[in-house]
PDB file of C-alpha atoms in Angstrom:
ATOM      1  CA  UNK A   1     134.508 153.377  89.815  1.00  0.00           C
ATOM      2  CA  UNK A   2     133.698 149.842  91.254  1.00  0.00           C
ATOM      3  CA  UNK A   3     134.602 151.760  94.387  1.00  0.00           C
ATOM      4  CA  UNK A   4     131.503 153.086  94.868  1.00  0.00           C
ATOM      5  CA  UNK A   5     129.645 150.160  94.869  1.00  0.00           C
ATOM      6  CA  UNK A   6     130.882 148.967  98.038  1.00  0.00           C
ATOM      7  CA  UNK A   7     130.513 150.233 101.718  1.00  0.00           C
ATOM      8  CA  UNK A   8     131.957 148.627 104.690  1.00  0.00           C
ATOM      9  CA  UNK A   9     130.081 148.889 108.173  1.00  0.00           C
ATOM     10  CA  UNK A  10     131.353 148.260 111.426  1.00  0.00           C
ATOM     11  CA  UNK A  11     127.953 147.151 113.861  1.00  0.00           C
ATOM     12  CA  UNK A  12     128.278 147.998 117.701  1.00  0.00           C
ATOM     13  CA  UNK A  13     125.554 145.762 119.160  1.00  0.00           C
ATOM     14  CA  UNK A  14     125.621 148.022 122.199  1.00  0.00           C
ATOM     15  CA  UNK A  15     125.976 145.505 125.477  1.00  0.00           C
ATOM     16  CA  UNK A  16     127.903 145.114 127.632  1.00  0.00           C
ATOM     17  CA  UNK A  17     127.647 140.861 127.803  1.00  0.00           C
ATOM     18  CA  UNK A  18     130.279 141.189 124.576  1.00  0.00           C
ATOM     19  CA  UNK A  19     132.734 143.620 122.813  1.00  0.00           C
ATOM     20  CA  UNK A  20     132.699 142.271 119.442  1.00  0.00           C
ATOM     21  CA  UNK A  21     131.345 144.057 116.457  1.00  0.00           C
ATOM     22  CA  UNK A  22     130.044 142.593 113.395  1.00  0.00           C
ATOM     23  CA  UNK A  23     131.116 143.488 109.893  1.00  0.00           C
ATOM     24  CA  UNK A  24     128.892 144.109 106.961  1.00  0.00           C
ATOM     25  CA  UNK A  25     130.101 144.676 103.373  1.00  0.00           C
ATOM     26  CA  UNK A  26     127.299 146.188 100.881  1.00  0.00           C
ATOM     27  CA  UNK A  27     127.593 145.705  97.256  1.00  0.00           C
ATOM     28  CA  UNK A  28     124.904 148.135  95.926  1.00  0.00           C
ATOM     29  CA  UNK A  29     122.601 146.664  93.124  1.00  0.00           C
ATOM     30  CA  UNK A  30     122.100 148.341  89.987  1.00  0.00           C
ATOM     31  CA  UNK A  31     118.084 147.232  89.274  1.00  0.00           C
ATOM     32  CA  UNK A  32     116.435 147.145  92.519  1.00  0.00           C
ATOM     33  CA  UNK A  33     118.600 148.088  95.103  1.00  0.00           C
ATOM     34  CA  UNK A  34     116.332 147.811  97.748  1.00  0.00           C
ATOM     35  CA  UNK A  35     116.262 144.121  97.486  1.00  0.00           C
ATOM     36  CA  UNK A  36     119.103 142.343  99.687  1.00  0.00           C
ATOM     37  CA  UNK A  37     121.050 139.180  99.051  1.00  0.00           C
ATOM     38  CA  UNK A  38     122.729 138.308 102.273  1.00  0.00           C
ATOM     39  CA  UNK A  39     125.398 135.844 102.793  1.00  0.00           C
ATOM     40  CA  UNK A  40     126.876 135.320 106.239  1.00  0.00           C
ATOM     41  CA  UNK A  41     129.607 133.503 108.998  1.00  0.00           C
ATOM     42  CA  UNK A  42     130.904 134.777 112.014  1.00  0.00           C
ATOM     43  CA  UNK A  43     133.380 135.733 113.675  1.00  0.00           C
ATOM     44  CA  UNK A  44     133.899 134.396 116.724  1.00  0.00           C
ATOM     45  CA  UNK A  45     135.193 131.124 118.086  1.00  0.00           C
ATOM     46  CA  UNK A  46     134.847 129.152 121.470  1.00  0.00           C
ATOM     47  CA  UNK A  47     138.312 129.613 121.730  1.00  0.00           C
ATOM     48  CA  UNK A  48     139.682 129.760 124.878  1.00  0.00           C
ATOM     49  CA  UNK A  49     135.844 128.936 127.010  1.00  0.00           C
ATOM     50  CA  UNK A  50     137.320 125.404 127.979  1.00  0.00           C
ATOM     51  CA  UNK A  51     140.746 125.003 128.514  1.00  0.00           C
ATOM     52  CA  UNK A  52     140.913 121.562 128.199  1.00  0.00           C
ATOM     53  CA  UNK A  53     139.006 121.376 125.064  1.00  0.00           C
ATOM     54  CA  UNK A  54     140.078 121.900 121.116  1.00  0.00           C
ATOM     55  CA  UNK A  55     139.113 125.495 119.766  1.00  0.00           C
ATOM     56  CA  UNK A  56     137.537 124.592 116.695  1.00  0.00           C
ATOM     57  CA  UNK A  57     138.161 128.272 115.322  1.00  0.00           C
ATOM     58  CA  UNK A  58     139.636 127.219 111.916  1.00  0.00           C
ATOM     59  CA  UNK A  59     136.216 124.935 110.725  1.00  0.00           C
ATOM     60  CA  UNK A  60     134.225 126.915 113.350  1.00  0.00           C
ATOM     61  CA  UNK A  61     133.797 129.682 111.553  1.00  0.00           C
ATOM     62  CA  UNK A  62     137.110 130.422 109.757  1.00  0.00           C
ATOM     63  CA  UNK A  63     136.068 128.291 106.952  1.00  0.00           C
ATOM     64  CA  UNK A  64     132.785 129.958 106.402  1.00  0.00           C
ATOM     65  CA  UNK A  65     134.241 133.455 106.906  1.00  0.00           C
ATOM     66  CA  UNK A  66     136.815 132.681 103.995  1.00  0.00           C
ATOM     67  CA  UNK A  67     134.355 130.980 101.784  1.00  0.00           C
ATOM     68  CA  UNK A  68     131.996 134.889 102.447  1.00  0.00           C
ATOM     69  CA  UNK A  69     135.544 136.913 101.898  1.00  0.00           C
ATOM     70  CA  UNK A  70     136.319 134.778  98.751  1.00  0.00           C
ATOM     71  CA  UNK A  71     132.842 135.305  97.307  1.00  0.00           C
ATOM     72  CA  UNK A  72     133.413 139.275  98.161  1.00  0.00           C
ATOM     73  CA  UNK A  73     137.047 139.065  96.262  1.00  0.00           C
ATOM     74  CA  UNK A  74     135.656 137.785  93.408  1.00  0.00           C
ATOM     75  CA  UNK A  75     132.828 140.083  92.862  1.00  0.00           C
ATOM     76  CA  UNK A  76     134.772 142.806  93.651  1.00  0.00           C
ATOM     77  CA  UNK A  77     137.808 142.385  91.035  1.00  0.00           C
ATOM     78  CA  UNK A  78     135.134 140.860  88.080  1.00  0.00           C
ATOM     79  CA  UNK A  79     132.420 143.410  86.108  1.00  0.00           C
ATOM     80  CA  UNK A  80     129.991 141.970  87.504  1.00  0.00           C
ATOM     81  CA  UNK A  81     127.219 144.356  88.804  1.00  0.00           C
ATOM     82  CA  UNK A  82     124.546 143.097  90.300  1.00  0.00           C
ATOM     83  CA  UNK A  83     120.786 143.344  89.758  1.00  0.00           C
ATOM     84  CA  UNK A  84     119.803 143.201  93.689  1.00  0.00           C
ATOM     85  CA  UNK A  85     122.241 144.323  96.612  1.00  0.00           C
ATOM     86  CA  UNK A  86     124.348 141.773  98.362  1.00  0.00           C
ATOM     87  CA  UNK A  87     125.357 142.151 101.693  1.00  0.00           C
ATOM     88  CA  UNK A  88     128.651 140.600 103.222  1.00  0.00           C
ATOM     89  CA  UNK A  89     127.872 139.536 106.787  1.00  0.00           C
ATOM     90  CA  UNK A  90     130.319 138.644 109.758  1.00  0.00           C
ATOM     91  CA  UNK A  91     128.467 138.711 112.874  1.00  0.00           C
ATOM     92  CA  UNK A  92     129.614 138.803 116.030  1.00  0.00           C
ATOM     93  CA  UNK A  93     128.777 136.867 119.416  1.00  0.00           C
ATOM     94  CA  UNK A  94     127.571 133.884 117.075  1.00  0.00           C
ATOM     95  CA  UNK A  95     128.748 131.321 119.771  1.00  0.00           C
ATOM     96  CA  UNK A  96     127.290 133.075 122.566  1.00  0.00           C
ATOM     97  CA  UNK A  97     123.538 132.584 121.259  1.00  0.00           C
ATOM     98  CA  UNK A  98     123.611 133.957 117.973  1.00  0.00           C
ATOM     99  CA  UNK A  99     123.706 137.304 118.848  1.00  0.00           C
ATOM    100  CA  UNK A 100     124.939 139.315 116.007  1.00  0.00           C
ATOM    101  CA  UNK A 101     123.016 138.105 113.255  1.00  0.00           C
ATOM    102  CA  UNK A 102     120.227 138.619 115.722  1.00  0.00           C
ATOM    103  CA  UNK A 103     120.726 142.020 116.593  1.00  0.00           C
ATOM    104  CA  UNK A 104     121.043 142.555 112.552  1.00  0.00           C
ATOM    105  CA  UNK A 105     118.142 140.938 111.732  1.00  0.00           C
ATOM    106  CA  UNK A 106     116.023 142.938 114.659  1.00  0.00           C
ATOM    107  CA  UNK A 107     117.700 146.216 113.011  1.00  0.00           C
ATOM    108  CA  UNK A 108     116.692 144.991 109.572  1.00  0.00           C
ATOM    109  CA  UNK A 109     112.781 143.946 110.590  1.00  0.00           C
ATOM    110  CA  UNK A 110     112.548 147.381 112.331  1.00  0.00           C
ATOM    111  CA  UNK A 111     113.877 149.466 109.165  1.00  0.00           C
ATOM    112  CA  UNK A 112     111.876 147.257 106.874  1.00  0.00           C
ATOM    113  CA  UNK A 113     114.470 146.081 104.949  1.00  0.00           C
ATOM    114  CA  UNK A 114     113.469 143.862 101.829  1.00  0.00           C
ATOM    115  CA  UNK A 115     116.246 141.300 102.785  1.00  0.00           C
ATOM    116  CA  UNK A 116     115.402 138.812  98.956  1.00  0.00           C
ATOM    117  CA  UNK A 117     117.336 136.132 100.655  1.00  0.00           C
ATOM    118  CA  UNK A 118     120.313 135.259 103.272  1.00  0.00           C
ATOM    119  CA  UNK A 119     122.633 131.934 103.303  1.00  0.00           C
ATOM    120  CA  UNK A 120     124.675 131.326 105.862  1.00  0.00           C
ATOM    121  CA  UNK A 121     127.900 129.625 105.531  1.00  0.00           C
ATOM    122  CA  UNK A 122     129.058 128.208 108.561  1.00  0.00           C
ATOM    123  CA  UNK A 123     131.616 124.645 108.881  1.00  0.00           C
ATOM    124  CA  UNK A 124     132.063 124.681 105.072  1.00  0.00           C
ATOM    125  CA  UNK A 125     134.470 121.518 104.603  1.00  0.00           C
ATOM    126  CA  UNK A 126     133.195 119.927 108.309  1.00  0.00           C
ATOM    127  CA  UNK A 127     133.689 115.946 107.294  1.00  0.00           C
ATOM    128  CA  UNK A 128     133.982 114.584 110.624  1.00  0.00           C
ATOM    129  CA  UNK A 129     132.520 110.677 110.256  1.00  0.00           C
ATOM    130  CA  UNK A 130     134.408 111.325 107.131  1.00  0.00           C
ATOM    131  CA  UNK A 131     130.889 111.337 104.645  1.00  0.00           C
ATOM    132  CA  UNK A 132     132.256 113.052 101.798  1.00  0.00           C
ATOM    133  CA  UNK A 133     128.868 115.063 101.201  1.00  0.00           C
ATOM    134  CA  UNK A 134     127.891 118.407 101.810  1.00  0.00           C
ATOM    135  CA  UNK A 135     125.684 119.133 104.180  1.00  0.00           C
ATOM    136  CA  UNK A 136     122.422 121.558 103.880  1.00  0.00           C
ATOM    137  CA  UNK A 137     120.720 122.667 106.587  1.00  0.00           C
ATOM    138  CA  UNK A 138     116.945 121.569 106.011  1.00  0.00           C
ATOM    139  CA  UNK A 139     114.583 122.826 108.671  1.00  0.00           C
ATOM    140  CA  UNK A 140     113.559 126.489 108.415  1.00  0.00           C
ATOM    141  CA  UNK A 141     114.917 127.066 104.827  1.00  0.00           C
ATOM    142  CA  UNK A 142     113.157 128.320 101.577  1.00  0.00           C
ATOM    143  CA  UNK A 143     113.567 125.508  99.265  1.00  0.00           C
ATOM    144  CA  UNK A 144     113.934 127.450  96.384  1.00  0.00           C
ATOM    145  CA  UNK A 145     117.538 128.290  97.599  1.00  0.00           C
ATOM    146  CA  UNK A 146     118.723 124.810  98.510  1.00  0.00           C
ATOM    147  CA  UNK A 147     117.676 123.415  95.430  1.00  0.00           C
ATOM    148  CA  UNK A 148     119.718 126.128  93.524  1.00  0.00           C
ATOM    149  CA  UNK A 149     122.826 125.020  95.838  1.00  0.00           C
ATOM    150  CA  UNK A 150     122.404 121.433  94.705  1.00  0.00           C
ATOM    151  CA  UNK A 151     122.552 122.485  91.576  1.00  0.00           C
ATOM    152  CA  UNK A 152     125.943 124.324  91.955  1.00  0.00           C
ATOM    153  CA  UNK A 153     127.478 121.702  94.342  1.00  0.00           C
ATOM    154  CA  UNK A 154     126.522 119.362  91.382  1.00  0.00           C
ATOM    155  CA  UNK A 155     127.682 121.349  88.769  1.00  0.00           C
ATOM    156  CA  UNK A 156     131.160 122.293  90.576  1.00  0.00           C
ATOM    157  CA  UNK A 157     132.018 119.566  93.093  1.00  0.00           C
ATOM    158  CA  UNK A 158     132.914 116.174  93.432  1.00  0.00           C
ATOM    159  CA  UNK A 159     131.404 115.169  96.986  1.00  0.00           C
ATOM    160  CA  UNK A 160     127.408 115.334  96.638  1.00  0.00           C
ATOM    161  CA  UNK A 161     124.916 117.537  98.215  1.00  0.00           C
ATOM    162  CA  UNK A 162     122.791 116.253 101.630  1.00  0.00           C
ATOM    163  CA  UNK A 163     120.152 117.866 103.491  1.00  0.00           C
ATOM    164  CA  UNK A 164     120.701 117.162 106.986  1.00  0.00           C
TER     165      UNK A 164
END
């Protein structure tokens, strides 16, 4: 029965610059399922573009990717049902421009979908001058949602929360 609140969606962005397809999960709400929770990583790495170079593909984005997927896992195997639909993203192309999420969010404008709210996970555990906080993006964010963040970083870890 929780079956059937799940589809999984496999997005062809149609170009020919990239042949990578994003992945969206939907978890259908029960209240007003026309209202969408997003929460996002990609995909893709810079793997391989410079030879010389490290290919951060583990922090960049396997660590957000897992942190979406772990989310997802949860939900799935609890009772939970939720009020609003919450979408799984992995987008393709991210390192190329951002080019998934932004042929998803063109889709999404055009269809005049009620997208509620979208986070982004992306670097989740990224410590590299070895701070010990976690980072929130601050520019171009709803407020509202990184305030409820700081609450749960406070409430569940032990490193504190920064807006960068």
């Amino acid at each position: 029965a929780r079956r059937a609140l799940f589809t999984v969606e496999l997005v062809n962005h149609n170009t020919n610059r990239y042949q990578q397809e994003s992945v969206v999960c939907k978890m259908r709400g029960s209240v007003t399922p026309e209202l969408i929770v997003i929460l996002g990583s990609h995909i893709d790495s810079t793997a391989g573009w410079f030879p010389s170079s490290e290919a951060p593909g583990a922090d960049d984005d396997a660590s957000g990717s897992a942190s979406v997927l772990e989310i997802l896992r949860v939900l799935a195997y609890s009772d939970y049902v939720p009020k609003k639909s919450i979408e799984f993203h992995s987008y393709a192309a991210e390192e190329m421009g951002l080019l998934g999420s932004a042929d998803i969010a063109a889709r999404y404008k055009s269809a005049n979908a009620q997208v509620h709210v979208m986070m982004q996970m992306d670097m989740n555990g990224w410590n590299p001058r070895n701070l010990n906080v976690i980072a929130l993006v601050s520019n171009g964010v709803t407020r509202e949602v990184n305030d409820f963040v700081k609450k749960v970083i406070t409430a569940y870890c032990d490193w504190p929360a920064r807006e960068m």
